[in-house]
Amino acid sequence: MNASTQVICSFALTFGVPMVLAVREYWQLGPGPWHLPPNEPIPPDPAPLPDTGASPRYDKPLPACLIPQAAPARVRELA
């Protein structure tokens, strides 16, 4: 086996077999929820969430362990 045949076979085995398996799985999935029959009405968009005025991420205060504390001053000791 010459070098070019070795490279082609290695490439096909490395990338070809996983690609064939991926395409096979893709085709087995079938139509998803985005594929509606022609006479089926399109569902309406969901209603927007009510605005509470503040982000829910900032509604709670930080726990005490996450608030930075001032480091205690170092005391020099003379020996």
PDB file of N, CA, C and O in Angstrom, residues 29-59:
ATOM      1  N   LEU A  29     -34.315  10.689  12.701  1.00  0.00           N
ATOM      2  CA  LEU A  29     -35.076  11.567  13.586  1.00  0.00           C
ATOM      3  C   LEU A  29     -36.458  11.878  13.028  1.00  0.00           C
ATOM      4  O   LEU A  29     -37.417  11.996  13.772  1.00  0.00           O
ATOM      5  N   GLY A  30     -36.576  12.022  11.750  1.00  0.00           N
ATOM      6  CA  GLY A  30     -37.846  12.338  11.123  1.00  0.00           C
ATOM      7  C   GLY A  30     -38.209  13.795  11.340  1.00  0.00           C
ATOM      8  O   GLY A  30     -37.436  14.596  11.858  1.00  0.00           O
ATOM      9  N   PRO A  31     -39.430  14.167  10.932  1.00  0.00           N
ATOM     10  CA  PRO A  31     -39.843  15.568  11.079  1.00  0.00           C
ATOM     11  C   PRO A  31     -40.023  15.929  12.553  1.00  0.00           C
ATOM     12  O   PRO A  31     -40.499  15.131  13.352  1.00  0.00           O
ATOM     13  N   GLY A  32     -39.632  17.137  12.892  1.00  0.00           N
ATOM     14  CA  GLY A  32     -39.752  17.613  14.266  1.00  0.00           C
ATOM     15  C   GLY A  32     -40.986  18.472  14.442  1.00  0.00           C
ATOM     16  O   GLY A  32     -41.855  18.547  13.568  1.00  0.00           O
ATOM     17  N   PRO A  33     -41.097  19.164  15.562  1.00  0.00           N
ATOM     18  CA  PRO A  33     -42.269  19.993  15.824  1.00  0.00           C
ATOM     19  C   PRO A  33     -42.351  21.192  14.887  1.00  0.00           C
ATOM     20  O   PRO A  33     -43.399  21.801  14.753  1.00  0.00           O
ATOM     21  N   TRP A  34     -41.257  21.548  14.214  1.00  0.00           N
ATOM     22  CA  TRP A  34     -41.280  22.665  13.287  1.00  0.00           C
ATOM     23  C   TRP A  34     -41.959  22.272  11.970  1.00  0.00           C
ATOM     24  O   TRP A  34     -42.279  23.118  11.175  1.00  0.00           O
ATOM     25  N   HIS A  35     -42.190  20.981  11.758  1.00  0.00           N
ATOM     26  CA  HIS A  35     -42.806  20.513  10.524  1.00  0.00           C
ATOM     27  C   HIS A  35     -44.286  20.247  10.793  1.00  0.00           C
ATOM     28  O   HIS A  35     -44.643  19.259  11.411  1.00  0.00           O
ATOM     29  N   LEU A  36     -45.137  21.145  10.347  1.00  0.00           N
ATOM     30  CA  LEU A  36     -46.571  21.007  10.547  1.00  0.00           C
ATOM     31  C   LEU A  36     -47.244  20.567   9.255  1.00  0.00           C
ATOM     32  O   LEU A  36     -46.798  20.933   8.165  1.00  0.00           O
ATOM     33  N   PRO A  37     -48.320  19.798   9.351  1.00  0.00           N
ATOM     34  CA  PRO A  37     -49.078  19.468   8.137  1.00  0.00           C
ATOM     35  C   PRO A  37     -49.624  20.754   7.513  1.00  0.00           C
ATOM     36  O   PRO A  37     -49.792  21.769   8.188  1.00  0.00           O
ATOM     37  N   PRO A  38     -49.936  20.743   6.217  1.00  0.00           N
ATOM     38  CA  PRO A  38     -50.342  21.980   5.538  1.00  0.00           C
ATOM     39  C   PRO A  38     -51.605  22.631   6.108  1.00  0.00           C
ATOM     40  O   PRO A  38     -51.744  23.846   6.077  1.00  0.00           O
ATOM     41  N   ASN A  39     -52.553  21.876   6.622  1.00  0.00           N
ATOM     42  CA  ASN A  39     -53.807  22.443   7.111  1.00  0.00           C
ATOM     43  C   ASN A  39     -53.769  22.786   8.598  1.00  0.00           C
ATOM     44  O   ASN A  39     -54.752  23.256   9.150  1.00  0.00           O
ATOM     45  N   GLU A  40     -52.682  22.519   9.226  1.00  0.00           N
ATOM     46  CA  GLU A  40     -52.561  22.767  10.670  1.00  0.00           C
ATOM     47  C   GLU A  40     -52.281  24.253  10.913  1.00  0.00           C
ATOM     48  O   GLU A  40     -51.392  24.827  10.299  1.00  0.00           O
ATOM     49  N   PRO A  41     -53.041  24.901  11.817  1.00  0.00           N
ATOM     50  CA  PRO A  41     -52.765  26.320  12.087  1.00  0.00           C
ATOM     51  C   PRO A  41     -51.451  26.488  12.838  1.00  0.00           C
ATOM     52  O   PRO A  41     -51.040  25.631  13.608  1.00  0.00           O
ATOM     53  N   ILE A  42     -50.810  27.598  12.606  1.00  0.00           N
ATOM     54  CA  ILE A  42     -49.555  27.914  13.292  1.00  0.00           C
ATOM     55  C   ILE A  42     -49.894  28.368  14.704  1.00  0.00           C
ATOM     56  O   ILE A  42     -50.751  29.236  14.906  1.00  0.00           O
ATOM     57  N   PRO A  43     -49.262  27.770  15.730  1.00  0.00           N
ATOM     58  CA  PRO A  43     -49.570  28.179  17.110  1.00  0.00           C
ATOM     59  C   PRO A  43     -49.138  29.625  17.357  1.00  0.00           C
ATOM     60  O   PRO A  43     -48.148  30.091  16.784  1.00  0.00           O
ATOM     61  N   PRO A  44     -49.883  30.355  18.227  1.00  0.00           N
ATOM     62  CA  PRO A  44     -49.516  31.746  18.488  1.00  0.00           C
ATOM     63  C   PRO A  44     -48.232  31.842  19.307  1.00  0.00           C
ATOM     64  O   PRO A  44     -47.829  30.893  19.982  1.00  0.00           O
ATOM     65  N   ASP A  45     -47.598  33.001  19.240  1.00  0.00           N
ATOM     66  CA  ASP A  45     -46.399  33.238  20.032  1.00  0.00           C
ATOM     67  C   ASP A  45     -46.776  33.286  21.513  1.00  0.00           C
ATOM     68  O   ASP A  45     -47.870  33.745  21.874  1.00  0.00           O
ATOM     69  N   PRO A  46     -45.903  32.835  22.417  1.00  0.00           N
ATOM     70  CA  PRO A  46     -46.231  32.903  23.845  1.00  0.00           C
ATOM     71  C   PRO A  46     -46.295  34.350  24.319  1.00  0.00           C
ATOM     72  O   PRO A  46     -45.628  35.239  23.786  1.00  0.00           O
ATOM     73  N   ALA A  47     -47.119  34.573  25.340  1.00  0.00           N
ATOM     74  CA  ALA A  47     -47.276  35.923  25.884  1.00  0.00           C
ATOM     75  C   ALA A  47     -45.986  36.338  26.591  1.00  0.00           C
ATOM     76  O   ALA A  47     -45.311  35.515  27.218  1.00  0.00           O
ATOM     77  N   PRO A  48     -45.609  37.608  26.516  1.00  0.00           N
ATOM     78  CA  PRO A  48     -44.390  38.049  27.204  1.00  0.00           C
ATOM     79  C   PRO A  48     -44.585  38.023  28.719  1.00  0.00           C
ATOM     80  O   PRO A  48     -45.696  38.147  29.226  1.00  0.00           O
ATOM     81  N   LEU A  49     -43.494  37.850  29.423  1.00  0.00           N
ATOM     82  CA  LEU A  49     -43.544  37.839  30.882  1.00  0.00           C
ATOM     83  C   LEU A  49     -43.800  39.247  31.408  1.00  0.00           C
ATOM     84  O   LEU A  49     -43.349  40.230  30.821  1.00  0.00           O
ATOM     85  N   PRO A  50     -44.514  39.364  32.529  1.00  0.00           N
ATOM     86  CA  PRO A  50     -44.753  40.700  33.077  1.00  0.00           C
ATOM     87  C   PRO A  50     -43.461  41.316  33.586  1.00  0.00           C
ATOM     88  O   PRO A  50     -42.585  40.641  34.119  1.00  0.00           O
ATOM     89  N   ASP A  51     -43.339  42.633  33.433  1.00  0.00           N
ATOM     90  CA  ASP A  51     -42.147  43.347  33.867  1.00  0.00           C
ATOM     91  C   ASP A  51     -42.299  43.706  35.342  1.00  0.00           C
ATOM     92  O   ASP A  51     -43.224  44.408  35.729  1.00  0.00           O
ATOM     93  N   THR A  52     -41.402  43.216  36.170  1.00  0.00           N
ATOM     94  CA  THR A  52     -41.464  43.505  37.602  1.00  0.00           C
ATOM     95  C   THR A  52     -40.640  44.733  37.964  1.00  0.00           C
ATOM     96  O   THR A  52     -40.642  45.160  39.108  1.00  0.00           O
ATOM     97  N   GLY A  53     -39.907  45.274  37.019  1.00  0.00           N
ATOM     98  CA  GLY A  53     -39.121  46.470  37.274  1.00  0.00           C
ATOM     99  C   GLY A  53     -37.685  46.182  37.668  1.00  0.00           C
ATOM    100  O   GLY A  53     -36.824  47.025  37.545  1.00  0.00           O
ATOM    101  N   ALA A  54     -37.404  45.015  38.167  1.00  0.00           N
ATOM    102  CA  ALA A  54     -36.034  44.674  38.566  1.00  0.00           C
ATOM    103  C   ALA A  54     -35.722  43.275  38.054  1.00  0.00           C
ATOM    104  O   ALA A  54     -36.607  42.452  37.873  1.00  0.00           O
ATOM    105  N   SER A  55     -34.479  43.041  37.830  1.00  0.00           N
ATOM    106  CA  SER A  55     -34.056  41.726  37.400  1.00  0.00           C
ATOM    107  C   SER A  55     -34.191  40.761  38.569  1.00  0.00           C
ATOM    108  O   SER A  55     -33.812  41.084  39.700  1.00  0.00           O
ATOM    109  N   PRO A  56     -34.733  39.558  38.343  1.00  0.00           N
ATOM    110  CA  PRO A  56     -34.869  38.609  39.455  1.00  0.00           C
ATOM    111  C   PRO A  56     -33.522  38.185  40.021  1.00  0.00           C
ATOM    112  O   PRO A  56     -33.433  37.735  41.148  1.00  0.00           O
ATOM    113  N   ARG A  57     -32.471  38.393  39.251  1.00  0.00           N
ATOM    114  CA  ARG A  57     -31.146  38.008  39.725  1.00  0.00           C
ATOM    115  C   ARG A  57     -30.698  38.904  40.874  1.00  0.00           C
ATOM    116  O   ARG A  57     -29.898  38.517  41.705  1.00  0.00           O
ATOM    117  N   TYR A  58     -31.199  40.153  40.943  1.00  0.00           N
ATOM    118  CA  TYR A  58     -30.728  41.104  41.943  1.00  0.00           C
ATOM    119  C   TYR A  58     -31.751  41.347  43.050  1.00  0.00           C
ATOM    120  O   TYR A  58     -31.618  42.287  43.797  1.00  0.00           O
ATOM    121  N   ASP A  59     -32.793  40.535  43.127  1.00  0.00           N
ATOM    122  CA  ASP A  59     -33.808  40.752  44.147  1.00  0.00           C
ATOM    123  C   ASP A  59     -33.321  40.378  45.549  1.00  0.00           C
ATOM    124  O   ASP A  59     -33.744  40.960  46.533  1.00  0.00           O
TER     125      ASP A  59
END
